PDB file of C-alpha atoms in Angstrom:
ATOM      1  CA  MET A1425     196.135 236.756  16.614  1.00  0.00           C
ATOM      2  CA  THR A1426     199.496 237.341  17.958  1.00  0.00           C
ATOM      3  CA  ARG A1427     202.468 238.695  15.986  1.00  0.00           C
ATOM      4  CA  ARG A1428     204.000 235.343  15.882  1.00  0.00           C
ATOM      5  CA  GLY A1429     200.739 234.003  14.219  1.00  0.00           C
ATOM      6  CA  TYR A1430     200.781 236.645  11.765  1.00  0.00           C
ATOM      7  CA  PHE A1431     204.281 235.952  11.086  1.00  0.00           C
ATOM      8  CA  TRP A1432     203.591 232.125  10.378  1.00  0.00           C
ATOM      9  CA  VAL A1433     200.690 233.042   8.186  1.00  0.00           C
ATOM     10  CA  PHE A1434     202.818 235.439   6.164  1.00  0.00           C
ATOM     11  CA  LEU A1435     205.674 232.738   5.649  1.00  0.00           C
ATOM     12  CA  ILE A1436     203.196 230.128   4.832  1.00  0.00           C
ATOM     13  CA  SER A1437     201.482 232.311   2.157  1.00  0.00           C
ATOM     14  CA  LEU A1438     204.854 232.917   0.774  1.00  0.00           C
ATOM     15  CA  ALA A1439     205.801 229.530   0.630  1.00  0.00           C
ATOM     16  CA  VAL A1440     202.507 228.324  -1.123  1.00  0.00           C
ATOM     17  CA  GLY A1441     203.094 231.229  -3.553  1.00  0.00           C
ATOM     18  CA  ALA A1442     199.521 232.567  -2.982  1.00  0.00           C
ATOM     19  CA  PRO A1443     200.002 235.498  -0.781  1.00  0.00           C
ATOM     20  CA  ILE A1444     196.731 236.592   0.956  1.00  0.00           C
ATOM     21  CA  PRO A1445     195.903 240.125   0.409  1.00  0.00           C
ATOM     22  CA  TRP A1446     195.282 241.083   4.067  1.00  0.00           C
ATOM     23  CA  VAL A1447     198.637 239.874   4.995  1.00  0.00           C
ATOM     24  CA  TRP A1448     200.108 242.396   2.808  1.00  0.00           C
ATOM     25  CA  GLY A1449     197.779 244.872   3.934  1.00  0.00           C
ATOM     26  CA  TRP A1450     198.933 244.072   7.788  1.00  0.00           C
ATOM     27  CA  VAL A1451     202.544 244.165   6.731  1.00  0.00           C
ATOM     28  CA  GLY A1452     202.185 247.601   4.806  1.00  0.00           C
ATOM     29  CA  GLN A1453     200.376 248.979   7.869  1.00  0.00           C
ATOM     30  CA  ARG A1454     203.027 247.849  10.461  1.00  0.00           C
ATOM     31  CA  PHE A1455     206.193 249.012   8.419  1.00  0.00           C
ATOM     32  CA  ALA A1456     204.919 251.916   6.451  1.00  0.00           C
ATOM     33  CA  PRO A1457     206.197 255.301   7.507  1.00  0.00           C
ATOM     34  CA  THR A1458     204.042 257.514   9.468  1.00  0.00           C
ATOM     35  CA  VAL A1459     202.822 260.801   7.762  1.00  0.00           C
ATOM     36  CA  PRO A1460     204.401 263.571   9.637  1.00  0.00           C
ATOM     37  CA  VAL A1461     202.246 266.061  11.724  1.00  0.00           C
ATOM     38  CA  ILE A1462     202.561 269.281  10.105  1.00  0.00           C
ATOM     39  CA  HIS A1463     201.395 272.476  11.876  1.00  0.00           C
ATOM     40  CA  GLU A1464     201.275 275.522   9.693  1.00  0.00           C
ATOM     41  CA  LEU A1465     202.610 278.716  11.045  1.00  0.00           C
ATOM     42  CA  THR A1466     201.587 280.500   8.017  1.00  0.00           C
ATOM     43  CA  PRO A1467     200.190 279.194   4.641  1.00  0.00           C
ATOM     44  CA  SER A1468     203.855 278.762   3.319  1.00  0.00           C
ATOM     45  CA  VAL A1469     205.786 277.774   6.486  1.00  0.00           C
ATOM     46  CA  GLY A1470     205.010 274.594   8.469  1.00  0.00           C
ATOM     47  CA  VAL A1471     206.686 273.130  11.500  1.00  0.00           C
ATOM     48  CA  THR A1472     207.030 269.256  12.592  1.00  0.00           C
ATOM     49  CA  GLN A1473     209.176 267.015  14.928  1.00  0.00           C
ATOM     50  CA  GLN A1474     211.990 265.120  13.756  1.00  0.00           C
ATOM     51  CA  ILE A1475     211.359 263.145  10.416  1.00  0.00           C
ATOM     52  CA  GLY A1476     212.838 260.205   9.351  1.00  0.00           C
ATOM     53  CA  PHE A1477     214.137 259.291   5.794  1.00  0.00           C
ATOM     54  CA  ALA A1478     211.033 257.703   4.355  1.00  0.00           C
ATOM     55  CA  GLN A1479     209.163 260.797   5.524  1.00  0.00           C
ATOM     56  CA  VAL A1480     211.300 263.058   3.406  1.00  0.00           C
ATOM     57  CA  SER A1481     209.639 261.814   0.045  1.00  0.00           C
ATOM     58  CA  MET A1482     206.097 262.280   1.794  1.00  0.00           C
ATOM     59  CA  VAL A1483     207.236 266.099   2.593  1.00  0.00           C
ATOM     60  CA  ARG A1484     207.743 266.751  -0.979  1.00  0.00           C
ATOM     61  CA  ARG A1485     204.401 265.122  -1.975  1.00  0.00           C
ATOM     62  CA  MET A1486     202.663 267.271   0.690  1.00  0.00           C
ATOM     63  CA  GLY A1487     203.877 270.168  -1.469  1.00  0.00           C
ATOM     64  CA  TYR A1488     206.767 271.588   0.282  1.00  0.00           C
ATOM     65  CA  GLY A1489     209.770 272.649  -1.604  1.00  0.00           C
ATOM     66  CA  VAL A1490     212.342 273.318   1.057  1.00  0.00           C
ATOM     67  CA  LEU A1491     213.100 271.467   4.347  1.00  0.00           C
ATOM     68  CA  VAL A1492     214.892 273.129   7.198  1.00  0.00           C
ATOM     69  CA  ALA A1493     216.651 271.114   9.970  1.00  0.00           C
ATOM     70  CA  LEU A1494     217.047 273.082  13.182  1.00  0.00           C
ATOM     71  CA  ARG A1495     217.959 270.182  15.429  1.00  0.00           C
ATOM     72  CA  PRO A1496     221.606 270.016  15.971  1.00  0.00           C
ATOM     73  CA  ASP A1497     223.311 266.754  15.140  1.00  0.00           C
ATOM     74  CA  GLY A1498     224.026 264.237  17.834  1.00  0.00           C
ATOM     75  CA  GLU A1499     221.246 265.233  20.279  1.00  0.00           C
ATOM     76  CA  ALA A1500     220.336 261.510  20.310  1.00  0.00           C
ATOM     77  CA  ALA A1501     221.761 258.209  18.993  1.00  0.00           C
ATOM     78  CA  ASP A1502     218.772 257.410  16.814  1.00  0.00           C
ATOM     79  CA  GLN A1503     218.588 260.692  15.342  1.00  0.00           C
ATOM     80  CA  PRO A1504     219.695 260.948  11.672  1.00  0.00           C
ATOM     81  CA  THR A1505     222.292 263.542  10.851  1.00  0.00           C
ATOM     82  CA  ALA A1506     221.568 266.735   8.799  1.00  0.00           C
ATOM     83  CA  ALA A1507     223.662 265.484   6.029  1.00  0.00           C
ATOM     84  CA  GLN A1508     221.908 262.294   5.803  1.00  0.00           C
ATOM     85  CA  VAL A1509     218.547 264.194   5.800  1.00  0.00           C
ATOM     86  CA  GLY A1510     219.950 266.581   3.283  1.00  0.00           C
ATOM     87  CA  HIS A1511     221.044 263.825   0.939  1.00  0.00           C
ATOM     88  CA  GLU A1512     217.416 262.197   1.025  1.00  0.00           C
ATOM     89  CA  ALA A1513     215.910 265.600   0.528  1.00  0.00           C
ATOM     90  CA  ASP A1514     218.180 266.281  -2.481  1.00  0.00           C
ATOM     91  CA  ARG A1515     217.218 262.886  -3.883  1.00  0.00           C
ATOM     92  CA  CYS A1516     213.621 263.614  -3.559  1.00  0.00           C
ATOM     93  CA  GLY A1517     213.844 267.155  -5.173  1.00  0.00           C
ATOM     94  CA  LEU A1518     213.627 269.090  -1.875  1.00  0.00           C
ATOM     95  CA  LEU A1519     216.017 272.082  -0.994  1.00  0.00           C
ATOM     96  CA  PHE A1520     217.736 271.647   2.181  1.00  0.00           C
ATOM     97  CA  ALA A1521     219.047 273.992   4.987  1.00  0.00           C
ATOM     98  CA  TYR A1522     220.916 273.345   8.176  1.00  0.00           C
ATOM     99  CA  VAL A1523     220.304 275.747  10.830  1.00  0.00           C
ATOM    100  CA  PRO A1524     221.069 274.159  14.145  1.00  0.00           C
ATOM    101  CA  VAL A1525     219.493 275.840  17.138  1.00  0.00           C
ATOM    102  CA  PRO A1526     220.807 274.646  20.723  1.00  0.00           C
ATOM    103  CA  HIS A1527     218.532 274.061  23.636  1.00  0.00           C
ATOM    104  CA  GLY A1528     217.886 276.980  25.807  1.00  0.00           C
ATOM    105  CA  ASP A1529     217.923 280.799  24.573  1.00  0.00           C
ATOM    106  CA  ILE A1530     217.785 281.107  20.805  1.00  0.00           C
ATOM    107  CA  PRO A1531     221.078 282.654  19.547  1.00  0.00           C
ATOM    108  CA  PRO A1532     220.763 285.628  17.274  1.00  0.00           C
ATOM    109  CA  GLU A1533     223.109 284.130  14.681  1.00  0.00           C
ATOM    110  CA  CYS A1534     220.557 281.083  14.383  1.00  0.00           C
ATOM    111  CA  VAL A1535     217.489 283.607  13.956  1.00  0.00           C
ATOM    112  CA  GLN A1536     219.500 285.530  11.240  1.00  0.00           C
ATOM    113  CA  ALA A1537     220.472 282.322   9.522  1.00  0.00           C
ATOM    114  CA  LEU A1538     216.798 281.246   9.439  1.00  0.00           C
ATOM    115  CA  LYS A1539     215.468 284.481   8.377  1.00  0.00           C
ATOM    116  CA  LYS A1540     217.948 284.387   5.509  1.00  0.00           C
ATOM    117  CA  VAL A1541     216.520 281.053   4.323  1.00  0.00           C
ATOM    118  CA  LEU A1542     213.055 282.148   4.719  1.00  0.00           C
ATOM    119  CA  THR A1543     213.661 285.152   2.528  1.00  0.00           C
ATOM    120  CA  GLU A1544     215.752 283.428  -0.123  1.00  0.00           C
ATOM    121  CA  HIS A1545     212.898 280.933  -0.357  1.00  0.00           C
ATOM    122  CA  ALA A1546     209.840 283.060   0.112  1.00  0.00           C
ATOM    123  CA  ASN A1547     208.286 281.826  -3.231  1.00  0.00           C
ATOM    124  CA  GLN A1548     208.152 278.107  -1.957  1.00  0.00           C
ATOM    125  CA  ARG A1549     206.664 276.303   1.036  1.00  0.00           C
ATOM    126  CA  ILE A1550     209.044 275.767   3.661  1.00  0.00           C
ATOM    127  CA  LEU A1551     208.948 272.921   6.370  1.00  0.00           C
ATOM    128  CA  LEU A1552     210.928 273.441   9.720  1.00  0.00           C
ATOM    129  CA  TYR A1553     211.742 270.487  12.029  1.00  0.00           C
ATOM    130  CA  CYS A1554     213.548 269.990  15.228  1.00  0.00           C
ATOM    131  CA  ARG A1555     213.156 267.139  17.946  1.00  0.00           C
ATOM    132  CA  THR A1556     209.575 268.215  18.868  1.00  0.00           C
ATOM    133  CA  GLY A1557     208.972 271.429  16.707  1.00  0.00           C
ATOM    134  CA  ARG A1558     209.316 273.738  19.737  1.00  0.00           C
ATOM    135  CA  ARG A1559     212.531 275.427  18.543  1.00  0.00           C
ATOM    136  CA  ALA A1560     211.658 275.393  15.267  1.00  0.00           C
ATOM    137  CA  ALA A1561     208.382 277.414  15.928  1.00  0.00           C
ATOM    138  CA  ARG A1562     209.969 279.688  18.305  1.00  0.00           C
ATOM    139  CA  THR A1563     212.903 280.425  16.176  1.00  0.00           C
ATOM    140  CA  TRP A1564     210.523 281.151  13.441  1.00  0.00           C
ATOM    141  CA  GLY A1565     208.628 283.505  15.496  1.00  0.00           C
ATOM    142  CA  LEU A1566     211.745 285.596  16.196  1.00  0.00           C
ATOM    143  CA  ALA A1567     212.838 285.716  12.393  1.00  0.00           C
ATOM    144  CA  GLU A1568     209.246 286.562  11.395  1.00  0.00           C
ATOM    145  CA  ALA A1569     209.112 289.456  14.005  1.00  0.00           C
ATOM    146  CA  GLU A1570     212.409 290.872  12.196  1.00  0.00           C
ATOM    147  CA  SER A1571     210.944 290.463   8.757  1.00  0.00           C
ATOM    148  CA  PRO A1572     210.020 293.857   7.162  1.00  0.00           C
ATOM    149  CA  ASN A1573     206.640 292.550   5.797  1.00  0.00           C
ATOM    150  CA  GLY A1574     206.160 290.173   8.658  1.00  0.00           C
ATOM    151  CA  LEU A1575     203.079 289.418  10.731  1.00  0.00           C
ATOM    152  CA  ASP A1576     202.187 291.607  13.804  1.00  0.00           C
ATOM    153  CA  ALA A1577     203.349 290.311  17.388  1.00  0.00           C
ATOM    154  CA  ARG A1578     200.051 289.005  18.220  1.00  0.00           C
ATOM    155  CA  SER A1579     199.640 287.003  15.062  1.00  0.00           C
ATOM    156  CA  ILE A1580     203.210 285.496  15.658  1.00  0.00           C
ATOM    157  CA  LEU A1581     202.397 284.340  18.837  1.00  0.00           C
ATOM    158  CA  ASP A1582     199.063 282.959  18.028  1.00  0.00           C
ATOM    159  CA  SER A1583     200.632 280.973  15.120  1.00  0.00           C
ATOM    160  CA  ILE A1584     203.337 279.529  17.440  1.00  0.00           C
ATOM    161  CA  GLU A1585     200.547 278.676  19.913  1.00  0.00           C
ATOM    162  CA  ARG A1586     198.573 276.895  17.230  1.00  0.00           C
ATOM    163  CA  THR A1587     201.346 274.329  16.646  1.00  0.00           C
ATOM    164  CA  GLY A1588     200.985 273.286  20.394  1.00  0.00           C
ATOM    165  CA  GLN A1589     204.003 275.308  21.504  1.00  0.00           C
ATOM    166  CA  LYS A1590     204.298 278.103  24.108  1.00  0.00           C
ATOM    167  CA  ALA A1591     206.103 281.444  23.501  1.00  0.00           C
ATOM    168  CA  ASP A1592     204.846 283.661  26.223  1.00  0.00           C
ATOM    169  CA  ASP A1593     208.410 284.192  27.341  1.00  0.00           C
ATOM    170  CA  LEU A1594     209.324 285.546  23.952  1.00  0.00           C
ATOM    171  CA  ALA A1595     206.349 288.124  23.745  1.00  0.00           C
ATOM    172  CA  ASP A1596     208.531 291.005  24.726  1.00  0.00           C
ATOM    173  CA  ALA A1597     211.347 290.024  22.216  1.00  0.00           C
ATOM    174  CA  ILE A1598     208.842 289.700  19.525  1.00  0.00           C
ATOM    175  CA  GLN A1599     207.224 292.846  20.202  1.00  0.00           C
ATOM    176  CA  GLN A1600     210.550 294.753  20.292  1.00  0.00           C
ATOM    177  CA  ARG A1601     211.615 293.121  17.063  1.00  0.00           C
ATOM    178  CA  VAL A1602     208.198 294.131  15.224  1.00  0.00           C
ATOM    179  CA  ALA A1603     208.465 297.691  16.657  1.00  0.00           C
ATOM    180  CA  ALA A1604     212.144 297.890  15.603  1.00  0.00           C
ATOM    181  CA  ARG A1605     211.248 296.906  12.018  1.00  0.00           C
ATOM    182  CA  ALA A1606     208.660 299.638  11.738  1.00  0.00           C
ATOM    183  CA  ASN A1607     211.429 302.238  12.682  1.00  0.00           C
ATOM    184  CA  PRO A1608     214.525 301.436  10.501  1.00  0.00           C
TER     185      PRO A1608
END
């Protein structure tokens, strides 16, 4: 049946006051928000692509307590602003942080800002997001490499690769940061 056919069946079922259960199922499948695909970097830190408003409550139900936006506002016309997502996160009982990371090289101040968020909320599950998850995973890798009790360099790179992202170009920077934390 075509979309138009489903539409007419839906309207007729409403008109006669006897909605057909499968029509409601079809409507729910078409308009229900998709569950965000979350990749775990560690058991307490996940990464995903841009999320929508309806997905924020799902993030909360999935056990996350902190949502961190790493995508700068204004990258795309259809992108919700960090303030809008933050408002929805607050409404759903999630803590929210905004750490905008531009395309290209990851600025040190972004790494430090994310490291601060990760440290302050270490007792909660944290979900990072950006457009595709790439900047979020890579920024996490650099922040994790600087963390005093962070993973070793190989584990950091493996965690990033498990998310489907590449980080070979960060291998030296991660290794240097891991080595520097061992020698304060």
